[in-house]
Coordinates of C-alpha atoms in Angstrom, one line a residue:
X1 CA 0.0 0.0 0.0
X2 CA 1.0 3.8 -1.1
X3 CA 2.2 5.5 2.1
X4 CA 0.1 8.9 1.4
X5 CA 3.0 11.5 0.2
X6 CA 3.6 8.9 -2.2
X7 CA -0.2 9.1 -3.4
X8 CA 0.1 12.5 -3.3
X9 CA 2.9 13.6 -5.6
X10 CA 1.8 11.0 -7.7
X11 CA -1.5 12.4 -8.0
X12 CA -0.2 15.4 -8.4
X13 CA 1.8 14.4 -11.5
X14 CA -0.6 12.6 -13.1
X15 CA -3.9 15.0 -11.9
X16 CA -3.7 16.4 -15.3
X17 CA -4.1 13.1 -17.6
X18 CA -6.7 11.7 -15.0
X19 CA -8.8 14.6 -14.2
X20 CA -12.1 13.4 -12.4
X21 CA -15.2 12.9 -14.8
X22 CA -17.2 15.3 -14.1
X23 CA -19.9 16.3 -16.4
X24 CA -17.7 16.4 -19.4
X25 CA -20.4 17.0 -21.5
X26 CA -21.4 20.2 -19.5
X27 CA -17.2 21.6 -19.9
X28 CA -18.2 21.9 -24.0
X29 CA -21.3 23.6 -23.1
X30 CA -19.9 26.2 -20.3
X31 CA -17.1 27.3 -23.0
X32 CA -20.5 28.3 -25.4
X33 CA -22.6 29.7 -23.4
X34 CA -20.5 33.2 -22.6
X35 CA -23.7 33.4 -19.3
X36 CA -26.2 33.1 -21.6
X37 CA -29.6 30.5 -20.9
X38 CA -28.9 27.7 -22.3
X39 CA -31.7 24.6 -22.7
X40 CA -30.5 21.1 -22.6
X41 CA -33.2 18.6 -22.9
X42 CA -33.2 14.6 -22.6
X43 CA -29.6 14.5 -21.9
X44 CA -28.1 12.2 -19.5
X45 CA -24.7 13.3 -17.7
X46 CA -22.5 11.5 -15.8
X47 CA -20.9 13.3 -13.0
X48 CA -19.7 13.0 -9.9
X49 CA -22.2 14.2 -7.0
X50 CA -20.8 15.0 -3.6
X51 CA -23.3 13.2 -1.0
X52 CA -22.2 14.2 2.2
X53 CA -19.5 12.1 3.2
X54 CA -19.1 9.9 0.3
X55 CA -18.9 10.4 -3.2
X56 CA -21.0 8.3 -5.9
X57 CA -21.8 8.2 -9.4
X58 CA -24.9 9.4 -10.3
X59 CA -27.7 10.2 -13.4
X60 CA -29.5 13.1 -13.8
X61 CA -31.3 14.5 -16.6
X62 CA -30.7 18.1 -16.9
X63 CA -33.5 20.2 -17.9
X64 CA -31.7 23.7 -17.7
X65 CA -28.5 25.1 -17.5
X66 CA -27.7 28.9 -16.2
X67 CA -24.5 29.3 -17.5
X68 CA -23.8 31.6 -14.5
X69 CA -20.0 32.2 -14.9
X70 CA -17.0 31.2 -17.2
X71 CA -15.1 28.9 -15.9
X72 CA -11.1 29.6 -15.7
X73 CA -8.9 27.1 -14.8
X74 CA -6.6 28.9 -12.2
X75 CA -3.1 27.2 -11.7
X76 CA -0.5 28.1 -8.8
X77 CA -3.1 29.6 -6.0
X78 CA -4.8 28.9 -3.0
X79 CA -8.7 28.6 -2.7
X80 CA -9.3 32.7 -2.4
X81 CA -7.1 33.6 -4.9
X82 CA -9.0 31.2 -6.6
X83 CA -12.2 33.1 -6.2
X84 CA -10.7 36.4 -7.3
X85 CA -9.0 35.6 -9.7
X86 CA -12.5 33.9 -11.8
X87 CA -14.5 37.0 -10.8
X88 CA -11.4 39.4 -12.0
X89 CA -11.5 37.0 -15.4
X90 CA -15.1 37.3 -15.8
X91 CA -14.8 40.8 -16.1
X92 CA -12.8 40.8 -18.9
X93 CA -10.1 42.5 -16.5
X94 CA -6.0 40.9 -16.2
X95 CA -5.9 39.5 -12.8
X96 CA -2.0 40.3 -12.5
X97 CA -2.4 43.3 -9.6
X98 CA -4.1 41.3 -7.5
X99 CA -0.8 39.7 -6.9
X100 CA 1.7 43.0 -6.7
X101 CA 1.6 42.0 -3.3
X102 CA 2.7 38.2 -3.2
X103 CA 6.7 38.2 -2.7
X104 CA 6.6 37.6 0.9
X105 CA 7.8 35.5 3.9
X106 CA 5.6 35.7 7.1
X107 CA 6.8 33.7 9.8
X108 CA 6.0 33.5 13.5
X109 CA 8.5 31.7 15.8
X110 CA 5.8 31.0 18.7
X111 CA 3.2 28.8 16.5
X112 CA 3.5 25.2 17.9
X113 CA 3.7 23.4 14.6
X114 CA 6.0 24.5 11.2
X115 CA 2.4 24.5 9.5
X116 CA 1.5 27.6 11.3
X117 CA 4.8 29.4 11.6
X118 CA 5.0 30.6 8.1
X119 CA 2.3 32.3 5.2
X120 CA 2.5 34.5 2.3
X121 CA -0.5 36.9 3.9
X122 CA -2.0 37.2 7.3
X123 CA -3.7 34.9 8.8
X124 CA -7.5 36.5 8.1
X125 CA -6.4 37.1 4.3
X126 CA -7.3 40.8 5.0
X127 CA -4.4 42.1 2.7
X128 CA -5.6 39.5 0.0
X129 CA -8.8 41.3 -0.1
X130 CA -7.1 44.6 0.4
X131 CA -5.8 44.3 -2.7
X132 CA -8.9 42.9 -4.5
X133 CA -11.0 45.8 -3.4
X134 CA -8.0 48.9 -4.0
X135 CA -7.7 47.4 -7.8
X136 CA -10.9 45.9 -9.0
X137 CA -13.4 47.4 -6.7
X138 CA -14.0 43.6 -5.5
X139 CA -16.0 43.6 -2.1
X140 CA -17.7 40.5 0.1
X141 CA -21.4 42.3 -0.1
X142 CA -22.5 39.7 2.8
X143 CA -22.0 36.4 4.6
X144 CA -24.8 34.5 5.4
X145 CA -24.4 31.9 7.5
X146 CA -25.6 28.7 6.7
X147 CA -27.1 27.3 10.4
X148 CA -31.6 26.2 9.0
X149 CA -30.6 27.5 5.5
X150 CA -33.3 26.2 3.4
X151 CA -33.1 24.9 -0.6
X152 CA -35.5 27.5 -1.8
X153 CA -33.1 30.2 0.1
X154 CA -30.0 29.0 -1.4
X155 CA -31.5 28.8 -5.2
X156 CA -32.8 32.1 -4.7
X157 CA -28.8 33.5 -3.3
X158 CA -27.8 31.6 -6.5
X159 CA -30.5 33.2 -9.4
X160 CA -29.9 36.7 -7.9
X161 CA -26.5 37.0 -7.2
X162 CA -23.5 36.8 -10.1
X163 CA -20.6 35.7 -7.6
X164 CA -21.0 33.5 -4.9
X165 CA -18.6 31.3 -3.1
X166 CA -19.6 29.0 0.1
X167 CA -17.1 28.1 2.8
X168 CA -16.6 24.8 3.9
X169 CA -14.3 22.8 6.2
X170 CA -11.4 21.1 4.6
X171 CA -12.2 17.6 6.8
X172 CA -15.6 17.6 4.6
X173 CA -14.5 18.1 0.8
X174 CA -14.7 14.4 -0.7
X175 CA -12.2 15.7 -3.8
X176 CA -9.3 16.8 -0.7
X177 CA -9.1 13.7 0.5
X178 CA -5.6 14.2 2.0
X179 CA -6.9 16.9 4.2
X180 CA -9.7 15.4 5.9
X181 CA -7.7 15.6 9.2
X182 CA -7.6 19.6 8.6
X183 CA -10.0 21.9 9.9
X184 CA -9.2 24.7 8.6
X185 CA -11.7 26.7 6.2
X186 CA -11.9 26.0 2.2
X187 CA -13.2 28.5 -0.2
X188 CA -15.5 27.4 -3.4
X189 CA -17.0 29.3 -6.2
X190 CA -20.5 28.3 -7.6
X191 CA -19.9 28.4 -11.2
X192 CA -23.6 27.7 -12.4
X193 CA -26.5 25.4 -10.8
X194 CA -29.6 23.6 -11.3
X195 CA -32.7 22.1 -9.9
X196 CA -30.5 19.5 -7.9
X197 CA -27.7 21.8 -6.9
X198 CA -24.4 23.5 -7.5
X199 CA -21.6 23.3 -10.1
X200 CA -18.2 24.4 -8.5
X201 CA -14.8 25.4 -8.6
X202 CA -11.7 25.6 -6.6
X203 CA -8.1 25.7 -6.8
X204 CA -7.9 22.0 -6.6
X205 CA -8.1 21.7 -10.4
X206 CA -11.4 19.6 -10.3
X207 CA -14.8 20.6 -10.6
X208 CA -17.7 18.9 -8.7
X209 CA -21.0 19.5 -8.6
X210 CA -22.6 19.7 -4.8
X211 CA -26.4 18.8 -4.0
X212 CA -29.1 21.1 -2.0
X213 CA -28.6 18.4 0.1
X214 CA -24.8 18.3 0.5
X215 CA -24.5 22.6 0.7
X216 CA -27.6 22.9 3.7
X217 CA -25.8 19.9 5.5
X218 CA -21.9 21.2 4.9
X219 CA -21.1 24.2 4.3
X220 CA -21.0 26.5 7.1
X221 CA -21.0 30.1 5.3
X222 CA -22.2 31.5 1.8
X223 CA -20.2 34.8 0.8
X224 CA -21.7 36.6 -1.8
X225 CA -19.2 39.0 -3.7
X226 CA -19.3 42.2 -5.3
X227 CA -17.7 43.7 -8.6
X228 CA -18.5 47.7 -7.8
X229 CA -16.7 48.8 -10.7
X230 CA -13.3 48.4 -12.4
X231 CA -10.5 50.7 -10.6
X232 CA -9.0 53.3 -13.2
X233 CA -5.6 52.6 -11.3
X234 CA -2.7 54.3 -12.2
X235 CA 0.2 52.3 -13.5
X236 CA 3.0 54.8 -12.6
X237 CA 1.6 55.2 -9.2
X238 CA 1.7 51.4 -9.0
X239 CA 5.3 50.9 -10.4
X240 CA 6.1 53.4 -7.4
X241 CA 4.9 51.4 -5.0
X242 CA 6.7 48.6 -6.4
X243 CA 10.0 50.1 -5.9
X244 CA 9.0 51.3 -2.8
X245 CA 8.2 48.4 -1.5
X246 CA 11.0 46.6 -2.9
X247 CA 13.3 49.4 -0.9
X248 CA 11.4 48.2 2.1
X249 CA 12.8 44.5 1.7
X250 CA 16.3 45.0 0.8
X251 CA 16.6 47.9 3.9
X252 CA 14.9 45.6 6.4
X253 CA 16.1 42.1 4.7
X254 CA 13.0 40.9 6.8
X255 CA 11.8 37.9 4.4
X256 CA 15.0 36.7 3.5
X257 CA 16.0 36.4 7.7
X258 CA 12.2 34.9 7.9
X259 CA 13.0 32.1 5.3
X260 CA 16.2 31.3 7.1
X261 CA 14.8 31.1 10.4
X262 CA 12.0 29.0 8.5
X263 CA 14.9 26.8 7.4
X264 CA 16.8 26.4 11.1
X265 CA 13.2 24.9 11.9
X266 CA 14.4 21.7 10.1
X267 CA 17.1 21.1 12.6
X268 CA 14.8 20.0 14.9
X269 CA 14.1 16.3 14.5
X270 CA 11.8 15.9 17.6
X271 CA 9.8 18.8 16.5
X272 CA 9.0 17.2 12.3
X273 CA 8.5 13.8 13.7
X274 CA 6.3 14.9 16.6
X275 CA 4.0 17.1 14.1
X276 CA 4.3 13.9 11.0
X277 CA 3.4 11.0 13.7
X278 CA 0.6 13.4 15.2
X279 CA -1.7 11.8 12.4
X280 CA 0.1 10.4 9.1
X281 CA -2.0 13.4 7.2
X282 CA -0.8 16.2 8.9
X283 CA 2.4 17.1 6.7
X284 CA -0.4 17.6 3.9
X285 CA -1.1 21.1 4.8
X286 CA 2.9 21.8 5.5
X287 CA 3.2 20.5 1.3
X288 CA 0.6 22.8 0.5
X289 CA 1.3 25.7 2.2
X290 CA 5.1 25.6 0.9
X291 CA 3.9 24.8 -2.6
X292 CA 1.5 28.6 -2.3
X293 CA 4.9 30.3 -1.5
X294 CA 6.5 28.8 -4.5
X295 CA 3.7 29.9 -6.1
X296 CA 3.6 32.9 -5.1
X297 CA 7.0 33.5 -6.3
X298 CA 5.7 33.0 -10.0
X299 CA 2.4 35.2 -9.6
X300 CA 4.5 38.1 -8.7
X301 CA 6.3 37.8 -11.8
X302 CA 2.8 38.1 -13.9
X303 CA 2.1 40.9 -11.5
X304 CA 5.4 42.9 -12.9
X305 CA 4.9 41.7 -16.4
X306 CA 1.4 43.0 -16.3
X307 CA 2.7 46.2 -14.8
X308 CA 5.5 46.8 -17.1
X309 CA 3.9 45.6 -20.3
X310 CA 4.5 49.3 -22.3
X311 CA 8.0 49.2 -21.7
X312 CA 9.6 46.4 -23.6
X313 CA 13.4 47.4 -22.5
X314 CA 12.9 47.1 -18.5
X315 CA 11.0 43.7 -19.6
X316 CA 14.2 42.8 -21.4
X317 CA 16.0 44.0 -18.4
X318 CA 14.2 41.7 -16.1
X319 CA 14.2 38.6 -17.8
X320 CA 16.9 37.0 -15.9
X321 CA 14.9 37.6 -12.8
X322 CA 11.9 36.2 -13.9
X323 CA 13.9 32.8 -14.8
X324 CA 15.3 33.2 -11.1
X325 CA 12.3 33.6 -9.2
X326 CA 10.5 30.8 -11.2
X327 CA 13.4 28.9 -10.5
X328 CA 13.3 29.6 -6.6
X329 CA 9.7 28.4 -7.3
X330 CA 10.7 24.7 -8.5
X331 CA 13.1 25.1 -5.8
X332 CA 10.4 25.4 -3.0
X333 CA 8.7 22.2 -4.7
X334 CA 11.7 20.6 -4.5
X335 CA 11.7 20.8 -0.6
X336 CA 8.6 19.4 -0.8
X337 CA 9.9 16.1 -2.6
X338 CA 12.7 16.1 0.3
X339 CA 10.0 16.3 3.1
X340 CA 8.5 13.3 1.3
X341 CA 11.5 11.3 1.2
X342 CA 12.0 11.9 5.0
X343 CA 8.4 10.6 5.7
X344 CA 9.4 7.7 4.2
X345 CA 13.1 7.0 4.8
X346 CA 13.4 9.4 8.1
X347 CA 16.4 9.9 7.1
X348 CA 17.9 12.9 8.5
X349 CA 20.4 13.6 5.7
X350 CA 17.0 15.0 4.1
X351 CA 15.9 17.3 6.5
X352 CA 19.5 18.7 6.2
X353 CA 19.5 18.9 2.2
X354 CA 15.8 20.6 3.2
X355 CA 17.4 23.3 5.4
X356 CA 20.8 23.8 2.6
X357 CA 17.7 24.4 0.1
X358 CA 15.9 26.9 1.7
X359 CA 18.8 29.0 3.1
X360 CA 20.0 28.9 -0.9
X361 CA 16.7 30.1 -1.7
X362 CA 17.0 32.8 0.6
X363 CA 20.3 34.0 -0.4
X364 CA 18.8 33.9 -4.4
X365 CA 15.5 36.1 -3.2
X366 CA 18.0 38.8 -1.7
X367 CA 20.3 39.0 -4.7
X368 CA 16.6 39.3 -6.8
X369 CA 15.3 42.1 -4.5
X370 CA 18.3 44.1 -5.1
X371 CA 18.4 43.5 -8.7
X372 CA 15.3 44.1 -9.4
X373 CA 15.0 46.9 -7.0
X374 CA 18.2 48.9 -9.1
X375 CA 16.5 47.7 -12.9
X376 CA 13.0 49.3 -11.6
X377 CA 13.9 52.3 -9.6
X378 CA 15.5 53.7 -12.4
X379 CA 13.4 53.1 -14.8
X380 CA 10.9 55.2 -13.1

């Protein structure tokens, strides 16, 4: 039997070849529709239908379909980001300054497990949003909570409002199965619906469809999101806040000390086993969360291409950078592979290699922020 990293990465890599079948037929129809009403009579789909705690196989004849949103397939985020991103892309805007923001390092020494310690944003995602509302005028409008929600209520949140996402724990999404230890709060965006429930999205690559049934018994909050208007933002007064910011983190050298003292955390045998052997699941989150700051890595270099797009010679300038930090991103995956092997081997020599990693990553993001800092500031 698969030890679970091992199902994991191997998942991972073959996710795309293997996607789960769900409604295929409806994919062909979303990519016509462009949110137009759209009758489909005497068709039978095959799907996957998330039942509370299991998932089955299921008929249904689908008599209508909404066509409520496009559906974008958003690689390298995290479950909000997620939700952004496809109401920023249904607008027919670039999503690239929602991440201006994303080259960061947060840690906090005086979280009991590594999962904790370190993030890309704070822990209530309240500069995620920040950023959402200061560019795109993106806003949560309310949050209803889901305690004696009824069917009719929810189809009537889903007819008259354009963007809704529902919040749900982690422990009771079927498609995550290697965090149904995890507690912690998942984000999904209803992409159309029907008389039996709700098409949806997240950043797991998959789409599911969740019953009436499935959403009044699970999920614990629907957030219903607002596109105000489009932001006429200024693109020189965002390429100054770049460099300013980017003066910020070579003065203070903050993130780079952060990813180092992220790295010494890895030294500490007792610690890794003690927070593996707690449940053989609970690395998962750890994989994840380091695979978002790789991530993030690569969505702030579409957040300075976006930026920079009318001037071809700093792009030129800063193509060795964007090789770099995409680099450093593969590089953070890589200590994820290395974590894996010690869960399997415990072999120490890998936490070690871990820790060399990350401390070479950190050195690489300092030499960036100065050079990109010096190519930017003066092209101002």
């Amino acid at each position: 039997m698969r030890s679970w990293s091992s199902a994991f990465f191997a998942d991972a890599k073959s996710k795309k070849g293997n996607d789960l079948a769900i409604a295929p037929s409806l994919y062909s129809l979303s990519n016509k529709m462009d949110n137009a009403l759209l009758a489909v009579r005497d068709i039978t789909h095959k799907y996957i239908v998330v039942e509370r705690k299991r998932v089955i196989i299921n008929f249904l004849i689908i008599i209508q379909v909404h066509g409520m949103l496009k559906d974008f397939r958003i690689k390298h985020c995290n479950c909000l980001e997620n939700v952004l991103c496809n109401i920023i892309l249904n607008e027919n805007e670039n999503e690239g300054l929602l991440f201006v923001d994303s080259w960061k390092f947060r840690y906090r020494k005086q979280e009991k497990y590594l999962r904790d310690k370190f993030s890309i944003y704070l822990n209530d995602f309240s500069d995620l949003y920040l950023e959402a509302y200061d560019y795109y005028g993106i806003r949560i409008g309310q949050t209803i909570d889901c305690a004696d929600i009824s069917e009719d209520k929810i189809k009537d949140i889903f007819k008259t409002n354009k963007y809704v996402a529902m919040k749900i724990k982690a422990y009771e999404c079927p498609w995550l199965a290697f965090l149904h230890e995890i507690h912690g709060e998942h984000m999904i965006l209803v992409m159309d619906y029907n008389e039996e429930g709700a098409f949806c999205s997240d950043n797991s690559e998959k789409r599911f469809f969740l019953s009436y049934e499935f959403i009044i018994h699970k999920v614990t909050q629907i957030v219903l999101f607002h596109y105000g208007c489009s932001q006429k933002y200024n693109f020189s007064d965002i390429k100054h806040k770049i460099v300013n910011d980017l003066s910020l983190k070579v003065e203070s050298d903050k993130d780079m000390e952060n990813i180092k003292s992220f790295a010494d955390e890895f030294e500490n045998v007792v610690a890794i086993d003690e927070e593996i052997e707690m449940c053989e699941l609970i690395t998962a989150p750890l994989i994840k969360k380091i695979s978002l700051v790789g991530f993030s890595r690569v969505n702030y270099s579409k957040a300075i291409k976006y930026v920079y797009q009318d001037d071809l010679n700093t792009l030129i300038k800063l193509e060795s950078i964007f090789e770099t930090l995409e680099t450093n991103a593969r590089n953070w995956q890589l200590v994820n592979k290395l974590l894996t092997k010690y869960n399997e081997s415990k072999d120490i020599e890998n936490l070690r290699q871990i820790k060399t990693n990350i401390c070479d990553i950190a050195e690489s993001e300092r030499s960036i922020a100065y050079d990109l800092h010096a190519i930017l500031q003066t092209s101002l």
